[in-house]
Coordinates of C-alpha atoms (C1' of nucleotides) in Angstrom, one line a residue:
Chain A
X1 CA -4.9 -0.8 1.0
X2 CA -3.1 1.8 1.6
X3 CA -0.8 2.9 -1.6
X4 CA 1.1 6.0 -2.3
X5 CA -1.6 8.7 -1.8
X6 CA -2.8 7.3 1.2
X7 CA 0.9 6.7 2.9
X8 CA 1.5 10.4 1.7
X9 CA -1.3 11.9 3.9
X10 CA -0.3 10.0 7.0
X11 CA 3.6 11.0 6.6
X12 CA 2.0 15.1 6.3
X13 CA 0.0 14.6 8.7
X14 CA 2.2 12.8 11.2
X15 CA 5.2 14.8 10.7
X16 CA 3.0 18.0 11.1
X17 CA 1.5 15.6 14.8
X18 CA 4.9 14.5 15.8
X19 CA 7.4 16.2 14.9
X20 CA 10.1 17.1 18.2
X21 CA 7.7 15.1 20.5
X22 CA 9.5 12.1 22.6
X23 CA 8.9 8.7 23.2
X24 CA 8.1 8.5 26.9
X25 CA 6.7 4.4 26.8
X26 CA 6.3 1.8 23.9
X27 CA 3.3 -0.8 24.6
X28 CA 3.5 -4.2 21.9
X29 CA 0.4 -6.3 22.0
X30 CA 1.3 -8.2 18.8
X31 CA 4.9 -8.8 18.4
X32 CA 4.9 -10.8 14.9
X33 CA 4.5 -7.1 13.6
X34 CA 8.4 -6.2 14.5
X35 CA 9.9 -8.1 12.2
X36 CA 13.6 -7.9 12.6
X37 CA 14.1 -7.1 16.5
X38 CA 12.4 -8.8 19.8
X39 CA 9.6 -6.4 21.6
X40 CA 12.0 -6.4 24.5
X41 CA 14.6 -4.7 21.7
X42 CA 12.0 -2.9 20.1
X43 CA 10.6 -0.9 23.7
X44 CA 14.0 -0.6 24.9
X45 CA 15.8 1.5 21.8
X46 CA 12.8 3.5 21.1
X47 CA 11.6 5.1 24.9
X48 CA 13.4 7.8 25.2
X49 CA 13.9 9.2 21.2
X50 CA 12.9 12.1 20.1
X51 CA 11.0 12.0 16.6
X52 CA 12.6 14.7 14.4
X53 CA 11.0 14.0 11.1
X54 CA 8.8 11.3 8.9
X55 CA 9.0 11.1 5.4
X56 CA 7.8 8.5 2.7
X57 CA 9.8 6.2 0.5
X58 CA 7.6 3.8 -1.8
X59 CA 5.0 2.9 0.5
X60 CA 7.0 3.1 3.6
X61 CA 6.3 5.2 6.5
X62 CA 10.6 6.5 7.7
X63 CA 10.5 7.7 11.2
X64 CA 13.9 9.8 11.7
X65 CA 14.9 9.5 15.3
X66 CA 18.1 10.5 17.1
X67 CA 20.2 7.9 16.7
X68 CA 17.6 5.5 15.1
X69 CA 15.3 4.9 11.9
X70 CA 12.1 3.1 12.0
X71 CA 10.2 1.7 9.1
X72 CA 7.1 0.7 9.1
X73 CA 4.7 -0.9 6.4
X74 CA 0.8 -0.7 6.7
X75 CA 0.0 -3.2 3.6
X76 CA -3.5 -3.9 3.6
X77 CA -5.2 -2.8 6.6
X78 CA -2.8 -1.0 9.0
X79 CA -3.5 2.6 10.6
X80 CA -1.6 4.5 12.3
X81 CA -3.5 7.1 14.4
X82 CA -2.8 10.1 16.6
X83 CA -4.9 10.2 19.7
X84 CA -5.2 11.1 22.9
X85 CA -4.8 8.4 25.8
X86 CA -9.0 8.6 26.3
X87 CA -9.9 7.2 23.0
X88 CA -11.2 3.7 23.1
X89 CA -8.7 1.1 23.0
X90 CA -10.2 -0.7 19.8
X91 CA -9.8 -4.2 18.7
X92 CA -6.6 -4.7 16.3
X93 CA -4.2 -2.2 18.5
X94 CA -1.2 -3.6 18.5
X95 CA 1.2 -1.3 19.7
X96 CA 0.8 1.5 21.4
X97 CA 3.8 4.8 21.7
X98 CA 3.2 7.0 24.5
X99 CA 4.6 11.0 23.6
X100 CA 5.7 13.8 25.4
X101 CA 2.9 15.8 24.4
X102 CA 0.5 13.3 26.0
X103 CA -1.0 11.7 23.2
X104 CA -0.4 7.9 21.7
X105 CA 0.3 6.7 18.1
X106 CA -1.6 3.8 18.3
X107 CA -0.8 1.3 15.2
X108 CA -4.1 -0.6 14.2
X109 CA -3.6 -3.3 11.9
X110 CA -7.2 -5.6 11.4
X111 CA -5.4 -8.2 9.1
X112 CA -2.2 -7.9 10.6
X113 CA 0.3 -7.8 7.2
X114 CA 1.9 -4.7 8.5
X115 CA 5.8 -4.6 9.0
X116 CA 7.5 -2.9 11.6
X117 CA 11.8 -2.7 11.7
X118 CA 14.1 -0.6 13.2
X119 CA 18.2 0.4 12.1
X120 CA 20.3 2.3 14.8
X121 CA 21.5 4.1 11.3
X122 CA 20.1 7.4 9.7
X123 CA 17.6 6.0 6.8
X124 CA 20.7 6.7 3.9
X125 CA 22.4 3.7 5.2
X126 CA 19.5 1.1 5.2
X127 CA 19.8 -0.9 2.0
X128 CA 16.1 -2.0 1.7
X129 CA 15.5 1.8 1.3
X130 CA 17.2 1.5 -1.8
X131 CA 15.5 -1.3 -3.6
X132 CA 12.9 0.8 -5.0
X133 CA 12.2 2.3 -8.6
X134 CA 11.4 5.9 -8.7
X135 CA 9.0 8.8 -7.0
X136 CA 6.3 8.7 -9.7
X137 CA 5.4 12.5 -8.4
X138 CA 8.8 13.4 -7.8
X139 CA 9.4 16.6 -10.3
X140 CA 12.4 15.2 -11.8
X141 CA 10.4 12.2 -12.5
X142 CA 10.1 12.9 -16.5
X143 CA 8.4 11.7 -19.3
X144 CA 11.5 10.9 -20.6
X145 CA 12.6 8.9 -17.5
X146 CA 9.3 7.1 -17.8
X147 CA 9.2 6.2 -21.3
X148 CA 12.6 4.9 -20.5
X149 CA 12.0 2.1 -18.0
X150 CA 9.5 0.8 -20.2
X151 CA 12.1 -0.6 -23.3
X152 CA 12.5 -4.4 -23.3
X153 CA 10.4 -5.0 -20.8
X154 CA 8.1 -8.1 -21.8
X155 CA 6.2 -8.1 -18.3
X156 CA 2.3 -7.2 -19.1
X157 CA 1.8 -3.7 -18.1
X158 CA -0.1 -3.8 -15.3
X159 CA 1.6 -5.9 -13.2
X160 CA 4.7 -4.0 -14.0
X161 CA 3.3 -0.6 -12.9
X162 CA 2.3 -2.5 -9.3
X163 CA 6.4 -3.8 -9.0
X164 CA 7.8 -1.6 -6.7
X165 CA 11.2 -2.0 -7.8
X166 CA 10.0 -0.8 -10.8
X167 CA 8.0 2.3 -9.8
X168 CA 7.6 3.1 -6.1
X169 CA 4.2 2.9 -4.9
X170 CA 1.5 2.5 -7.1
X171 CA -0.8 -0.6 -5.9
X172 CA -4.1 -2.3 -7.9
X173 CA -6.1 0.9 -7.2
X174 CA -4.3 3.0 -8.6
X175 CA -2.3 1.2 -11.7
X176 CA -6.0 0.0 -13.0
X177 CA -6.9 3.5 -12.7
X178 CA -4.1 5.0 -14.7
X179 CA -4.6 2.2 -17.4
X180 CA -8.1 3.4 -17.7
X181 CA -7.3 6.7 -18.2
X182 CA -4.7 5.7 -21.0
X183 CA -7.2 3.8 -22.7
X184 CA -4.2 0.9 -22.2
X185 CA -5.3 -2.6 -21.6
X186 CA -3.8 -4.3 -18.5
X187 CA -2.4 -7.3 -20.2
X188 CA -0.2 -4.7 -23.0
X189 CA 3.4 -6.1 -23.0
X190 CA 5.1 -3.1 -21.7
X191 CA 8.0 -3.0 -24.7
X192 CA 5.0 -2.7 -27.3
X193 CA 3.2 0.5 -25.8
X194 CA 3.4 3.4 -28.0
X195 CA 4.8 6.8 -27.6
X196 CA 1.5 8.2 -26.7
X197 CA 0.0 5.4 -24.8
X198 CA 2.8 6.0 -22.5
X199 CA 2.2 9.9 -22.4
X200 CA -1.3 9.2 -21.8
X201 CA 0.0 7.0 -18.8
X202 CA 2.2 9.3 -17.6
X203 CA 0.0 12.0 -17.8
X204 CA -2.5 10.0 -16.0
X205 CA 0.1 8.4 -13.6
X206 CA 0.8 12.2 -12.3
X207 CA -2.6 13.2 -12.6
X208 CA -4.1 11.0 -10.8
X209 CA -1.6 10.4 -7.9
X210 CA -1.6 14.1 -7.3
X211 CA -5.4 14.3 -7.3
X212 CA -5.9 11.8 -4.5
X213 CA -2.6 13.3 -2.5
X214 CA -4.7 16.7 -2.6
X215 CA -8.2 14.7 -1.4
X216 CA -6.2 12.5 1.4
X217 CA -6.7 9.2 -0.5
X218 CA -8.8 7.0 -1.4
X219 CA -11.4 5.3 1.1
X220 CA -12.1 1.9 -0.6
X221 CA -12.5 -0.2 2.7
X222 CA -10.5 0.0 5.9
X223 CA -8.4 2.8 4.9
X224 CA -8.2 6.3 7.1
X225 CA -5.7 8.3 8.1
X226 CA -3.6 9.7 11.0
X227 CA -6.8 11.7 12.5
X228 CA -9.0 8.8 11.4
X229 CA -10.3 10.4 8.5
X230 CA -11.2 8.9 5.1
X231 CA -9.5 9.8 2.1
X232 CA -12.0 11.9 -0.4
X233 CA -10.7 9.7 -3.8
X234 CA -13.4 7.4 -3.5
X235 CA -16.2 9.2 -5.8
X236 CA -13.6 9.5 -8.3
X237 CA -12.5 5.8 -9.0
X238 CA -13.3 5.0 -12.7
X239 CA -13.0 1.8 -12.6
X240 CA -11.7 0.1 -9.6
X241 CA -14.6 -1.2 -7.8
X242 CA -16.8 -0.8 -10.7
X243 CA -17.0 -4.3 -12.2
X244 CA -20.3 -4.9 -14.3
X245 CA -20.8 -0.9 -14.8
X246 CA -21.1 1.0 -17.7
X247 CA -17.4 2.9 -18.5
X248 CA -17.6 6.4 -17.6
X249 CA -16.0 7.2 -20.9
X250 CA -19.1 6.6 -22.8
X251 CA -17.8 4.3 -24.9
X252 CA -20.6 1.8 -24.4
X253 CA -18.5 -0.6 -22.6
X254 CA -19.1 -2.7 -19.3
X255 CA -16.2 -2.8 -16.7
X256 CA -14.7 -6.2 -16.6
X257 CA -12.7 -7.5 -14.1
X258 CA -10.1 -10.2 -14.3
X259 CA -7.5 -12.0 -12.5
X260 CA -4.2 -10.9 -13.6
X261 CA -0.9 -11.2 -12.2
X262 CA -3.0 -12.7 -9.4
X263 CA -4.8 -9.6 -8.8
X264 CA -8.3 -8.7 -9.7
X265 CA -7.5 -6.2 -12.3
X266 CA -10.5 -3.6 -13.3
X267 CA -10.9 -2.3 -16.6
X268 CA -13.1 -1.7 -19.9
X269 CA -13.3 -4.0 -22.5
X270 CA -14.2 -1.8 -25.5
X271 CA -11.7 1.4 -24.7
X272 CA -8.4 0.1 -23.2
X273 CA -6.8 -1.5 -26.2
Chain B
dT1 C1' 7.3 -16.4 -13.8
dA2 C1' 3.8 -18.0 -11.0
dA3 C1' 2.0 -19.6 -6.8
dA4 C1' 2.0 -19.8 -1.8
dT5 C1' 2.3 -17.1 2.3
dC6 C1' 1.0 -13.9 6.0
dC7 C1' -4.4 -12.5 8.3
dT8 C1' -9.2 -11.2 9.5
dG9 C1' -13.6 -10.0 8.1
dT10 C1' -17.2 -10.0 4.6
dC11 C1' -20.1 -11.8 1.4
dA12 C1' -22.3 -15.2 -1.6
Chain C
dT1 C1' -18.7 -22.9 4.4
dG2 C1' -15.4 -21.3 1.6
dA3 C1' -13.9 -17.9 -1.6
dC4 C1' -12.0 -13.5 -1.7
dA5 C1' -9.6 -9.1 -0.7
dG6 C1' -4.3 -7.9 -1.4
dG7 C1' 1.7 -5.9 -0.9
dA8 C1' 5.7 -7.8 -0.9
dT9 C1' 8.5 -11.6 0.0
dT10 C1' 9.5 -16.4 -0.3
dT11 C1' 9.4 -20.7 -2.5
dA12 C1' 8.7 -23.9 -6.5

DNA sequence: TAAATCCTGTCA
DNA sequence: TGACAGGATTTA
């Protein structure tokens, strides 16, 4: 589950963990998880880099190495932890990078939907980089820019907010969470929203987002990050995870929750209109 | 545009 | 025991 917020804290925190430290040794357990090179490939052009930075795009972990880029996607349940060679080696470890400084990034990954790929490029050059729609806490990411991606689209709203090619990196928690705090009902055909329902999404979009950056994330199940840490979001969810309860804007409603797009979408009846 | 797919663990 | 959780891609 991890989505924007959560990738966010592990790219800080790794960055801060790895930065300048070398591969000395690659272990794969699972090799379904490197998805566009063999393990063999995999150990052989990554023992020996040096990691000089990590940065986010979407919800894509980049690794910048000399002479190398590695992408990797957690999806629903991977973790990628910094620890030292004692820890115990838990279930779900599928690879295992040994550093200079002598700890491991272990990648964890319990259902396994986690993407691993490497380019001998710097990240500019790899065109799946540039498939997505834009930084939603990026500064230059205006209302104005906002607003604009909305005309003509017919899509419902929420599962537009979720399409990465759309926006970069909001997931179900955190698109039914904006919607809430618009008071905009998941199934809105985007081109109909108003001026000031989509102020009140962007508002809440930035809001939001930079709340759960500043707590490390959100905890809803398997989530935690580079230290193994939960995120501290979780107490402030208003409506994912809340089907049945009363809606925390006191407007007397119940939280419903509904299949949409094939998701289960969370959101009150009675105030998001 | 909608459903199937990948996967394991949890819960009814 | 089987439905469900879900990001992004693939297939219908």
């Amino acid at each position: 589950m991890p989505e924007l917020p959560e990738v966010e804290t592990i790219v800080r925190q790794l960055d801060r963990q790895l930065k300048n430290k070398k591969i000395i040794g690659v272990r794969v357990a699972q090799e379904k998880l490197i998805k566009n090179v063999s393990a063999r490939e995999f150990i052989k052009a990554l023992t020996g880099r040096t990691i000089k930075k990590i940065s986010r795009r979407a919800k894509l972990l980049v690794f910048h190495l000399n002479g190398l880029t590695m992408l990797a996607h957690l999806k629903m349940s991977g973790r990628l932890l910094y620890l030292k060679p004692e820890a115990p080696m838990v279930k779900h470890t599928h690879i295992i990078f040994k550093l200079s400084d002598g700890h491991e990034l272990r990648y964890w990954d319990q259902r396994r939907f986690g993407a691993i790929k490497i380019f001998r490029s710097t990240a500019e050059k790899i065109p799946e980089l540039k498939t997505f729609g834009p930084e939603p806490v990026a500064a230059d990411f205006t209302f104005e820019k906002f607003r604009a991606l909305f005309a003509k689209k017919k899509k419902a709203v929420k599962p537009l907010l979720m399409d990465p090619t759309f926006i970069a990196g909001i997931g179900n928690i955190y698109a039914d969470e904006i919607l809430h705090y618009a008071g905009v009902h998941p199934l809105r055909p985007a081109a109909g929203l108003n001026k000031l329902e989509l102020l009140k999404m962007y508002q809440g979009l930035k809001k939001i987002l930079n709340k759960s950056i500043a707590l490390r994330g959100t905890s809803f199940d398997l989530y935690q990050d580079s230290s193994g840490k939960e995120g501290g979001y979780l107490k402030y969810l208003r409506v994912y995870g809340r089907a049945g309860k009363k809606c925390l804007k006191k407007c007397g409603g119940q939280i419903s929750r509904q299949k949409i797009g094939s998701r289960s979408a969370h959101f009150c009846p009675v105030c998001q209109k």
